[in-house]
Structure formats: structure tokens, C-alpha cells
PDB file of C-alpha atoms (C1' of nucleotides) in Angstrom:
ATOM      1  CA  MET A 587     -43.100  83.041-182.845  1.00  0.00           C
ATOM      2  CA  SER A 588     -39.583  84.426-182.570  1.00  0.00           C
ATOM      3  CA  ALA A 589     -38.499  85.493-179.123  1.00  0.00           C
ATOM      4  CA  GLY A 590     -37.467  88.908-180.384  1.00  0.00           C
ATOM      5  CA  LEU A 591     -40.872  89.973-181.638  1.00  0.00           C
ATOM      6  CA  GLN A 592     -42.285  92.861-179.640  1.00  0.00           C
ATOM      7  CA  ALA A 593     -45.834  92.745-178.323  1.00  0.00           C
ATOM      8  CA  GLU A 594     -46.851  95.794-180.317  1.00  0.00           C
ATOM      9  CA  ASP A 595     -45.890  93.996-183.519  1.00  0.00           C
ATOM     10  CA  PHE A 596     -47.911  90.929-182.635  1.00  0.00           C
ATOM     11  CA  THR A 597     -51.087  90.881-184.704  1.00  0.00           C
ATOM     12  CA  CYS A 598     -51.187  87.130-185.445  1.00  0.00           C
ATOM     13  CA  ASN A 599     -53.328  86.644-188.525  1.00  0.00           C
ATOM     14  CA  GLY A 600     -55.539  89.543-187.458  1.00  0.00           C
ATOM     15  CA  HIS A 601     -56.574  87.860-184.202  1.00  0.00           C
ATOM     16  CA  VAL A 602     -55.233  90.758-182.156  1.00  0.00           C
ATOM     17  CA  GLU A 603     -55.607  93.442-184.761  1.00  0.00           C
ATOM     18  CA  PHE A 604     -57.016  95.865-182.192  1.00  0.00           C
ATOM     19  CA  GLY A 605     -54.199  95.440-179.737  1.00  0.00           C
ATOM     20  CA  ILE A 606     -53.082  92.803-177.260  1.00  0.00           C
ATOM     21  CA  PRO A 607     -55.213  92.731-174.090  1.00  0.00           C
ATOM     22  CA  ALA A 608     -52.203  92.615-171.754  1.00  0.00           C
ATOM     23  CA  GLN A 609     -48.485  91.936-171.748  1.00  0.00           C
ATOM     24  CA  ALA A 610     -47.666  88.259-171.261  1.00  0.00           C
ATOM     25  CA  ASP A 611     -44.655  86.037-170.612  1.00  0.00           C
ATOM     26  CA  GLN A 612     -44.863  84.514-174.078  1.00  0.00           C
ATOM     27  CA  TYR A 613     -46.977  85.167-177.166  1.00  0.00           C
ATOM     28  CA  LEU A 614     -48.180  82.290-179.321  1.00  0.00           C
ATOM     29  CA  CYS A 615     -49.696  82.532-182.766  1.00  0.00           C
ATOM     30  CA  ARG A 616     -51.816  79.763-184.267  1.00  0.00           C
ATOM     31  CA  ASP A 617     -53.943  79.692-187.387  1.00  0.00           C
ATOM     32  CA  GLY A 618     -57.147  80.175-185.445  1.00  0.00           C
ATOM     33  CA  TYR A 619     -56.144  82.135-182.332  1.00  0.00           C
ATOM     34  CA  ALA A 620     -53.484  84.104-180.466  1.00  0.00           C
ATOM     35  CA  VAL A 621     -52.344  83.466-176.885  1.00  0.00           C
ATOM     36  CA  GLY A 622     -50.749  85.543-174.175  1.00  0.00           C
ATOM     37  CA  TYR A 623     -49.301  82.812-171.968  1.00  0.00           C
ATOM     38  CA  ASP A 624     -48.666  83.119-168.238  1.00  0.00           C
ATOM     39  CA  TYR A 625     -45.737  81.162-166.756  1.00  0.00           C
ATOM     40  CA  GLN A 626     -46.892  81.499-163.159  1.00  0.00           C
ATOM     41  CA  THR A 627     -50.237  79.778-163.687  1.00  0.00           C
ATOM     42  CA  LYS A 628     -49.212  77.517-166.606  1.00  0.00           C
ATOM     43  CA  ASN A 629     -52.361  78.728-168.302  1.00  0.00           C
ATOM     44  CA  PRO A 630     -53.114  81.258-171.014  1.00  0.00           C
ATOM     45  CA  ALA A 631     -53.763  84.706-169.548  1.00  0.00           C
ATOM     46  CA  TRP A 632     -55.851  85.485-172.623  1.00  0.00           C
ATOM     47  CA  VAL A 633     -56.777  83.859-175.908  1.00  0.00           C
ATOM     48  CA  ALA A 634     -57.940  86.079-178.776  1.00  0.00           C
ATOM     49  CA  TYR A 635     -59.581  84.978-181.993  1.00  0.00           C
ATOM     50  CA  HIS A 636     -61.145  86.652-184.980  1.00  0.00           C
ATOM     51  CA  ILE A 637     -63.985  84.671-186.545  1.00  0.00           C
ATOM     52  CA  THR A 638     -66.251  85.120-189.535  1.00  0.00           C
ATOM     53  CA  GLY A 639     -69.685  83.772-190.275  1.00  0.00           C
ATOM     54  CA  ASP A 640     -68.264  81.862-193.205  1.00  0.00           C
ATOM     55  CA  GLY A 641     -65.497  80.347-191.083  1.00  0.00           C
ATOM     56  CA  VAL A 642     -67.680  79.071-188.273  1.00  0.00           C
ATOM     57  CA  SER A 643     -69.963  77.437-190.833  1.00  0.00           C
ATOM     58  CA  ILE A 644     -67.162  75.199-192.086  1.00  0.00           C
ATOM     59  CA  ARG A 645     -66.750  72.102-189.959  1.00  0.00           C
ATOM     60  CA  ASN A 646     -64.093  69.419-189.748  1.00  0.00           C
ATOM     61  CA  ARG A 647     -63.936  66.404-187.494  1.00  0.00           C
ATOM     62  CA  ARG A 648     -62.979  67.071-183.887  1.00  0.00           C
ATOM     63  CA  SER A 649     -59.457  65.802-183.235  1.00  0.00           C
ATOM     64  CA  ASN A 650     -59.604  65.220-179.445  1.00  0.00           C
ATOM     65  CA  SER A 651     -55.814  65.028-179.576  1.00  0.00           C
ATOM     66  CA  PHE A 652     -54.778  67.079-176.556  1.00  0.00           C
ATOM     67  CA  LYS A 653     -51.061  67.932-176.578  1.00  0.00           C
ATOM     68  CA  PRO A 654     -48.610  69.821-174.384  1.00  0.00           C
ATOM     69  CA  ASP A 655     -47.185  72.849-176.172  1.00  0.00           C
ATOM     70  CA  LYS A 656     -43.463  72.328-176.627  1.00  0.00           C
ATOM     71  CA  THR A 657     -42.873  75.967-177.509  1.00  0.00           C
ATOM     72  CA  ILE A 658     -43.248  76.689-173.765  1.00  0.00           C
ATOM     73  CA  PRO A 659     -40.137  76.079-171.605  1.00  0.00           C
ATOM     74  CA  SER A 660     -40.681  72.786-169.799  1.00  0.00           C
ATOM     75  CA  GLN A 661     -40.707  74.292-166.302  1.00  0.00           C
ATOM     76  CA  TYR A 662     -43.659  76.508-167.270  1.00  0.00           C
ATOM     77  CA  ARG A 663     -45.476  74.019-169.458  1.00  0.00           C
ATOM     78  CA  ALA A 664     -48.736  72.258-168.564  1.00  0.00           C
ATOM     79  CA  ASN A 665     -48.758  68.519-169.267  1.00  0.00           C
ATOM     80  CA  LEU A 666     -51.484  65.949-169.759  1.00  0.00           C
ATOM     81  CA  SER A 667     -50.592  64.392-166.400  1.00  0.00           C
ATOM     82  CA  ASP A 668     -51.463  67.651-164.614  1.00  0.00           C
ATOM     83  CA  TYR A 669     -55.079  67.282-165.669  1.00  0.00           C
ATOM     84  CA  SER A 670     -55.354  63.524-165.411  1.00  0.00           C
ATOM     85  CA  LYS A 671     -57.791  62.461-162.673  1.00  0.00           C
ATOM     86  CA  SER A 672     -57.895  66.032-161.392  1.00  0.00           C
ATOM     87  CA  GLY A 673     -61.645  66.278-161.717  1.00  0.00           C
ATOM     88  CA  TYR A 674     -61.209  69.185-164.103  1.00  0.00           C
ATOM     89  CA  ASP A 675     -61.673  69.228-167.854  1.00  0.00           C
ATOM     90  CA  ARG A 676     -59.055  70.561-170.212  1.00  0.00           C
ATOM     91  CA  GLY A 677     -61.283  73.473-171.050  1.00  0.00           C
ATOM     92  CA  HIS A 678     -60.712  75.080-174.431  1.00  0.00           C
ATOM     93  CA  MET A 679     -60.439  78.857-174.423  1.00  0.00           C
ATOM     94  CA  ALA A 680     -60.696  79.089-178.230  1.00  0.00           C
ATOM     95  CA  PRO A 681     -63.292  76.336-178.792  1.00  0.00           C
ATOM     96  CA  SER A 682     -62.558  73.380-181.032  1.00  0.00           C
ATOM     97  CA  ALA A 683     -65.891  73.688-182.783  1.00  0.00           C
ATOM     98  CA  THR A 684     -65.133  77.341-183.587  1.00  0.00           C
ATOM     99  CA  MET A 685     -61.601  76.618-184.787  1.00  0.00           C
ATOM    100  CA  ASP A 686     -62.338  73.642-187.022  1.00  0.00           C
ATOM    101  CA  TYR A 687     -62.663  75.529-190.322  1.00  0.00           C
ATOM    102  CA  THR A 688     -59.488  73.744-191.343  1.00  0.00           C
ATOM    103  CA  PRO A 689     -58.177  70.449-189.939  1.00  0.00           C
ATOM    104  CA  LYS A 690     -54.916  72.189-188.945  1.00  0.00           C
ATOM    105  CA  ALA A 691     -56.654  75.009-187.064  1.00  0.00           C
ATOM    106  CA  GLY A 692     -58.880  72.464-185.364  1.00  0.00           C
ATOM    107  CA  LYS A 693     -55.934  70.335-184.265  1.00  0.00           C
ATOM    108  CA  GLU A 694     -54.088  73.385-182.951  1.00  0.00           C
ATOM    109  CA  SER A 695     -57.000  74.174-180.658  1.00  0.00           C
ATOM    110  CA  PHE A 696     -56.028  71.060-178.664  1.00  0.00           C
ATOM    111  CA  LEU A 697     -52.672  72.448-177.533  1.00  0.00           C
ATOM    112  CA  LEU A 698     -52.649  72.828-173.760  1.00  0.00           C
ATOM    113  CA  THR A 699     -51.672  76.487-174.159  1.00  0.00           C
ATOM    114  CA  ASN A 700     -55.292  76.954-175.254  1.00  0.00           C
ATOM    115  CA  MET A 701     -56.627  75.238-172.109  1.00  0.00           C
ATOM    116  CA  ALA A 702     -57.378  75.994-168.498  1.00  0.00           C
ATOM    117  CA  PRO A 703     -58.777  73.682-165.811  1.00  0.00           C
ATOM    118  CA  GLN A 704     -62.546  73.902-166.030  1.00  0.00           C
ATOM    119  CA  LEU A 705     -65.231  72.056-164.095  1.00  0.00           C
ATOM    120  CA  PRO A 706     -67.300  69.783-166.339  1.00  0.00           C
ATOM    121  CA  GLY A 707     -70.406  71.432-164.948  1.00  0.00           C
ATOM    122  CA  LEU A 708     -69.310  74.688-166.534  1.00  0.00           C
ATOM    123  CA  ASN A 709     -67.419  73.491-169.598  1.00  0.00           C
ATOM    124  CA  ARG A 710     -70.086  71.083-170.768  1.00  0.00           C
ATOM    125  CA  ASN A 711     -73.082  73.193-169.813  1.00  0.00           C
ATOM    126  CA  GLY A 712     -73.386  76.974-169.724  1.00  0.00           C
ATOM    127  CA  TRP A 713     -69.953  77.724-171.177  1.00  0.00           C
ATOM    128  CA  ARG A 714     -70.522  75.373-174.077  1.00  0.00           C
ATOM    129  CA  PHE A 715     -73.805  77.125-174.789  1.00  0.00           C
ATOM    130  CA  LEU A 716     -72.072  80.504-174.790  1.00  0.00           C
ATOM    131  CA  GLU A 717     -69.513  79.230-177.296  1.00  0.00           C
ATOM    132  CA  LYS A 718     -72.305  77.990-179.523  1.00  0.00           C
ATOM    133  CA  GLU A 719     -74.116  81.303-179.216  1.00  0.00           C
ATOM    134  CA  ILE A 720     -70.971  83.137-180.307  1.00  0.00           C
ATOM    135  CA  ARG A 721     -70.715  80.967-183.417  1.00  0.00           C
ATOM    136  CA  GLU A 722     -74.291  81.912-184.266  1.00  0.00           C
ATOM    137  CA  TRP A 723     -73.532  85.580-183.597  1.00  0.00           C
ATOM    138  CA  ALA A 724     -70.590  85.368-185.989  1.00  0.00           C
ATOM    139  CA  VAL A 725     -73.046  84.441-188.711  1.00  0.00           C
ATOM    140  CA  ASP A 726     -75.462  87.227-187.778  1.00  0.00           C
ATOM    141  CA  HIS A 727     -72.764  89.890-187.343  1.00  0.00           C
ATOM    142  CA  SER A 728     -70.506  88.718-190.225  1.00  0.00           C
ATOM    143  CA  GLU A 729     -67.362  88.851-188.107  1.00  0.00           C
ATOM    144  CA  LEU A 730     -66.392  89.074-184.448  1.00  0.00           C
ATOM    145  CA  TYR A 731     -63.327  89.461-182.269  1.00  0.00           C
ATOM    146  CA  VAL A 732     -63.415  87.354-179.120  1.00  0.00           C
ATOM    147  CA  VAL A 733     -61.064  87.428-176.141  1.00  0.00           C
ATOM    148  CA  THR A 734     -61.413  84.892-173.355  1.00  0.00           C
ATOM    149  CA  GLY A 735     -59.448  83.754-170.353  1.00  0.00           C
ATOM    150  CA  PRO A 736     -59.236  82.901-166.670  1.00  0.00           C
ATOM    151  CA  ILE A 737     -59.704  85.144-163.641  1.00  0.00           C
ATOM    152  CA  TYR A 738     -58.016  84.581-160.263  1.00  0.00           C
ATOM    153  CA  TYR A 739     -59.481  86.778-157.537  1.00  0.00           C
ATOM    154  CA  GLY A 740     -56.595  87.876-155.338  1.00  0.00           C
ATOM    155  CA  GLY A 741     -54.171  85.844-157.453  1.00  0.00           C
ATOM    156  CA  PRO A 742     -53.957  82.110-158.107  1.00  0.00           C
ATOM    157  CA  SER A 743     -54.450  79.985-154.998  1.00  0.00           C
ATOM    158  CA  LYS A 744     -55.569  76.521-156.072  1.00  0.00           C
ATOM    159  CA  TYR A 745     -53.633  74.151-158.337  1.00  0.00           C
ATOM    160  CA  ILE A 746     -53.904  70.784-160.025  1.00  0.00           C
ATOM    161  CA  GLY A 747     -51.013  68.516-160.970  1.00  0.00           C
ATOM    162  CA  ASP A 748     -47.623  70.210-161.008  1.00  0.00           C
ATOM    163  CA  GLY A 749     -48.702  73.805-160.596  1.00  0.00           C
ATOM    164  CA  VAL A 750     -51.493  74.398-163.069  1.00  0.00           C
ATOM    165  CA  ALA A 751     -53.678  77.072-161.486  1.00  0.00           C
ATOM    166  CA  VAL A 752     -57.430  76.616-161.186  1.00  0.00           C
ATOM    167  CA  PRO A 753     -59.269  79.817-162.142  1.00  0.00           C
ATOM    168  CA  ASP A 754     -61.953  81.377-159.933  1.00  0.00           C
ATOM    169  CA  ALA A 755     -63.917  82.599-162.950  1.00  0.00           C
ATOM    170  CA  PHE A 756     -63.709  83.014-166.731  1.00  0.00           C
ATOM    171  CA  PHE A 757     -64.309  86.053-168.928  1.00  0.00           C
ATOM    172  CA  LYS A 758     -65.353  86.517-172.504  1.00  0.00           C
ATOM    173  CA  VAL A 759     -65.381  89.763-174.475  1.00  0.00           C
ATOM    174  CA  VAL A 760     -67.063  89.759-177.881  1.00  0.00           C
ATOM    175  CA  PHE A 761     -66.532  92.730-180.181  1.00  0.00           C
ATOM    176  CA  ASP A 762     -68.402  93.473-183.406  1.00  0.00           C
ATOM    177  CA  PRO A 763     -66.048  95.641-185.512  1.00  0.00           C
ATOM    178  CA  LEU A 764     -68.751  96.592-187.997  1.00  0.00           C
ATOM    179  CA  ALA A 765     -71.375  97.792-185.524  1.00  0.00           C
ATOM    180  CA  PHE A 766     -68.811  98.894-182.864  1.00  0.00           C
ATOM    181  CA  ASN A 767     -70.637  96.965-180.192  1.00  0.00           C
ATOM    182  CA  ALA A 768     -69.196  94.736-177.511  1.00  0.00           C
ATOM    183  CA  ILE A 769     -70.789  92.304-175.058  1.00  0.00           C
ATOM    184  CA  ALA A 770     -68.955  90.748-172.129  1.00  0.00           C
ATOM    185  CA  PHE A 771     -69.382  87.888-169.678  1.00  0.00           C
ATOM    186  CA  ILE A 772     -67.838  86.832-166.394  1.00  0.00           C
ATOM    187  CA  SER A 773     -68.850  83.365-165.317  1.00  0.00           C
ATOM    188  CA  PRO A 774     -67.996  82.021-161.880  1.00  0.00           C
ATOM    189  CA  HIS A 775     -66.150  78.706-161.933  1.00  0.00           C
ATOM    190  CA  GLN A 776     -69.079  76.521-160.979  1.00  0.00           C
ATOM    191  CA  LYS A 777     -71.819  74.516-162.602  1.00  0.00           C
ATOM    192  CA  ILE A 778     -73.926  76.860-164.681  1.00  0.00           C
ATOM    193  CA  SER A 779     -76.745  76.189-167.101  1.00  0.00           C
ATOM    194  CA  LYS A 780     -77.735  77.837-170.338  1.00  0.00           C
ATOM    195  CA  ALA A 781     -80.416  79.736-168.431  1.00  0.00           C
ATOM    196  CA  ASP A 782     -77.879  81.079-165.914  1.00  0.00           C
ATOM    197  CA  LEU A 783     -75.829  82.748-168.596  1.00  0.00           C
ATOM    198  CA  THR A 784     -77.891  85.902-168.896  1.00  0.00           C
ATOM    199  CA  SER A 785     -77.098  86.812-165.291  1.00  0.00           C
ATOM    200  CA  PHE A 786     -73.360  86.784-166.092  1.00  0.00           C
ATOM    201  CA  ILE A 787     -73.498  89.428-168.807  1.00  0.00           C
ATOM    202  CA  THR A 788     -71.429  92.451-167.896  1.00  0.00           C
ATOM    203  CA  THR A 789     -69.632  95.375-169.527  1.00  0.00           C
ATOM    204  CA  VAL A 790     -66.212  95.371-171.124  1.00  0.00           C
ATOM    205  CA  ASP A 791     -65.267  98.048-168.605  1.00  0.00           C
ATOM    206  CA  HIS A 792     -66.006  95.679-165.759  1.00  0.00           C
ATOM    207  CA  VAL A 793     -63.936  92.893-167.302  1.00  0.00           C
ATOM    208  CA  GLU A 794     -61.078  95.373-167.718  1.00  0.00           C
ATOM    209  CA  GLN A 795     -61.317  96.324-164.049  1.00  0.00           C
ATOM    210  CA  VAL A 796     -61.304  92.736-162.871  1.00  0.00           C
ATOM    211  CA  THR A 797     -58.574  91.477-165.205  1.00  0.00           C
ATOM    212  CA  ASP A 798     -56.423  94.619-165.483  1.00  0.00           C
ATOM    213  CA  MET A 799     -56.522  94.161-169.255  1.00  0.00           C
ATOM    214  CA  ASP A 800     -57.353  96.650-171.984  1.00  0.00           C
ATOM    215  CA  PHE A 801     -59.477  95.456-174.862  1.00  0.00           C
ATOM    216  CA  ASN A 802     -59.580  97.178-178.204  1.00  0.00           C
ATOM    217  CA  GLN A 803     -57.090  99.780-177.020  1.00  0.00           C
ATOM    218  CA  LEU A 804     -56.177 100.769-180.538  1.00  0.00           C
ATOM    219  CA  LEU A 805     -59.703 101.886-181.399  1.00  0.00           C
ATOM    220  CA  SER A 806     -60.782 105.474-181.201  1.00  0.00           C
ATOM    221  CA  LYS A 807     -61.292 106.319-177.529  1.00  0.00           C
ATOM    222  CA  ASN A 808     -64.686 107.793-178.292  1.00  0.00           C
ATOM    223  CA  TYR A 809     -65.926 104.563-179.703  1.00  0.00           C
ATOM    224  CA  GLU A 810     -64.235 102.564-177.017  1.00  0.00           C
ATOM    225  CA  ASN A 811     -65.695 104.463-174.087  1.00  0.00           C
ATOM    226  CA  THR A 812     -69.273 104.158-175.272  1.00  0.00           C
ATOM    227  CA  MET A 813     -68.942 100.597-176.420  1.00  0.00           C
ATOM    228  CA  GLU A 814     -67.244  99.350-173.284  1.00  0.00           C
ATOM    229  CA  SER A 815     -69.756 100.808-170.857  1.00  0.00           C
ATOM    230  CA  THR A 816     -72.839  99.365-172.555  1.00  0.00           C
ATOM    231  CA  GLN A 817     -74.675  96.622-170.697  1.00  0.00           C
ATOM    232  CA  TRP A 818     -76.427  94.324-173.170  1.00  0.00           C
ATOM    233  CA  SER A 819     -79.160  91.769-172.869  1.00  0.00           C
ATOM    234  CA  LEU A 820     -78.829  88.566-174.841  1.00  0.00           C
ATOM    235  CA  SER A 821     -81.926  89.298-176.912  1.00  0.00           C
ATOM    236  CA  ASP A 822     -80.797  92.786-178.021  1.00  0.00           C
ATOM    237  CA  TRP A 823     -77.228  91.905-178.939  1.00  0.00           C
TER     238      TRP A 823
ATOM    239  C1'  DT B 282     -75.523  66.375-179.814  1.00  0.00           C
ATOM    240  C1'  DT B 283     -74.402  67.869-184.930  1.00  0.00           C
ATOM    241  C1'  DT B 284     -70.495  69.465-178.457  1.00  0.00           C
ATOM    242  C1'  DG B 285     -66.869  68.807-175.273  1.00  0.00           C
ATOM    243  C1'  DA B 286     -64.569  65.521-172.404  1.00  0.00           C
ATOM    244  C1'  DT B 287     -63.060  61.531-169.424  1.00  0.00           C
ATOM    245  C1'  DG B 288     -61.172  56.915-168.548  1.00  0.00           C
ATOM    246  C1'  DT B 289     -60.030  52.195-169.937  1.00  0.00           C
TER     247       DT B 289
END
DNA sequence: TTTGATGT
């Protein structure tokens, strides 16, 4: 993306059609997702992606080719060595299995600007289940907008490698633009199971309070206020 | 594991 593009003009293939969640140091646009990147943490502040039921049903082979993102200035860029032997996974924000409707989109999901340090006990357990659930919801709901990212309570305090911040928690906001419903999650950064997930459902309002972001800000405020204060259960959504 | 990663 050109350096001169203003945030308000950044819609990125429709991934942030309803407005960027927060200003960022650098905006990145890929086929499958949009990123607001944070220089201080060397992580994405948010990753937004629009998915359809048709798209998530198309699968291509997982690339597993993790790569540093050379569009980020080197002093702010995460590298493979930062994660190596850290004990943390390179945790996808926009999941590979959700992005793999084309080989190119799938490969792009392996850029480190789509990653944050994530404990295997989260990434490979409860979080993975949530990602799978969202793919199934995309089929049921026809299309969804998802925003996900890290949370640092009181600011970043723990790092791996050369200054890649370890999040305290992760959020997900899932918005159905046809039904005008939204469900949200905040998961602590710890081992969680599929069964634990239901206890981490919250409202979009709460995620906005914790992250200081604004989701779906371009929607009618009437819709937004109702939608963002609704607490869902997994079975009703 | 048809997912999501690590280490050799």
C-alpha cells in the first residue's frame, strides 16, 4: 500500500468496508485480510477479514512458509528468529485455513505481520476451535466480517526475541452484515479448551472498552448500539 | 485432523 493513502480511504478488498478499528502505524492490504500494524509491539494491532460461505469452502494446501514482511521497516519488523525456540507459536490472526481459497491468499496468511506470539495450548486448542467455528458460521450466515488481535493489559510488558511483544489476551469480533448481529470473544493468553470457549464470549462494547477500538463505526449508530451490547450464547448465534 | 505448528 502506498504511504500516502489515508486511513479513511483504506477499504482493502472490502475487508474493512465498515471502517478501520483503530489508527495504526502502517496499513497492509492482502488478498484475504487487512492489517493495522503496530511498530511498538512488532505485531498487528488488528487484522480484519471479510469471508463468505463459498470462500471458506474452497481449500488449498497449507503452505507453512512463514515469512517476515519486508514492507515493514526493518527496525519494526518481526523476524523468524524472534519466535525460534521462544516457546510461542507464530499464531495466525487471519487463519490459514480460512484464507486458503486461493493459493496466493493462503501463502499471504503466513506473513509475520499476520502473526502474534501465541501459546500452543491456546493456538492449537480453544483458539483453533473458534477459528473452525467461524468458518462454519460463514457458511450458515453467508458472509461475515471478522476482526481479531492482541490485547496488552496496561501496555506491552513481556517480549520474545528482539522486541516482539507477548499479548496478555486475544479478541475476536464477528459481525453478520445481513442479520446485523455481532458476537465477540476475549480469550486470556493461556491454555484453553473447546469447552472453555463459551465462558469467553463477551459483547463488542466490552472489546471496544478494553482495546480502545471502534468496530463497525460506519454503520448506523442505532444498529451499532443494539448490536454491540448484545451478549450471545454459542447455541443462539 | 481434513488443523496449526515446532524442530531437525
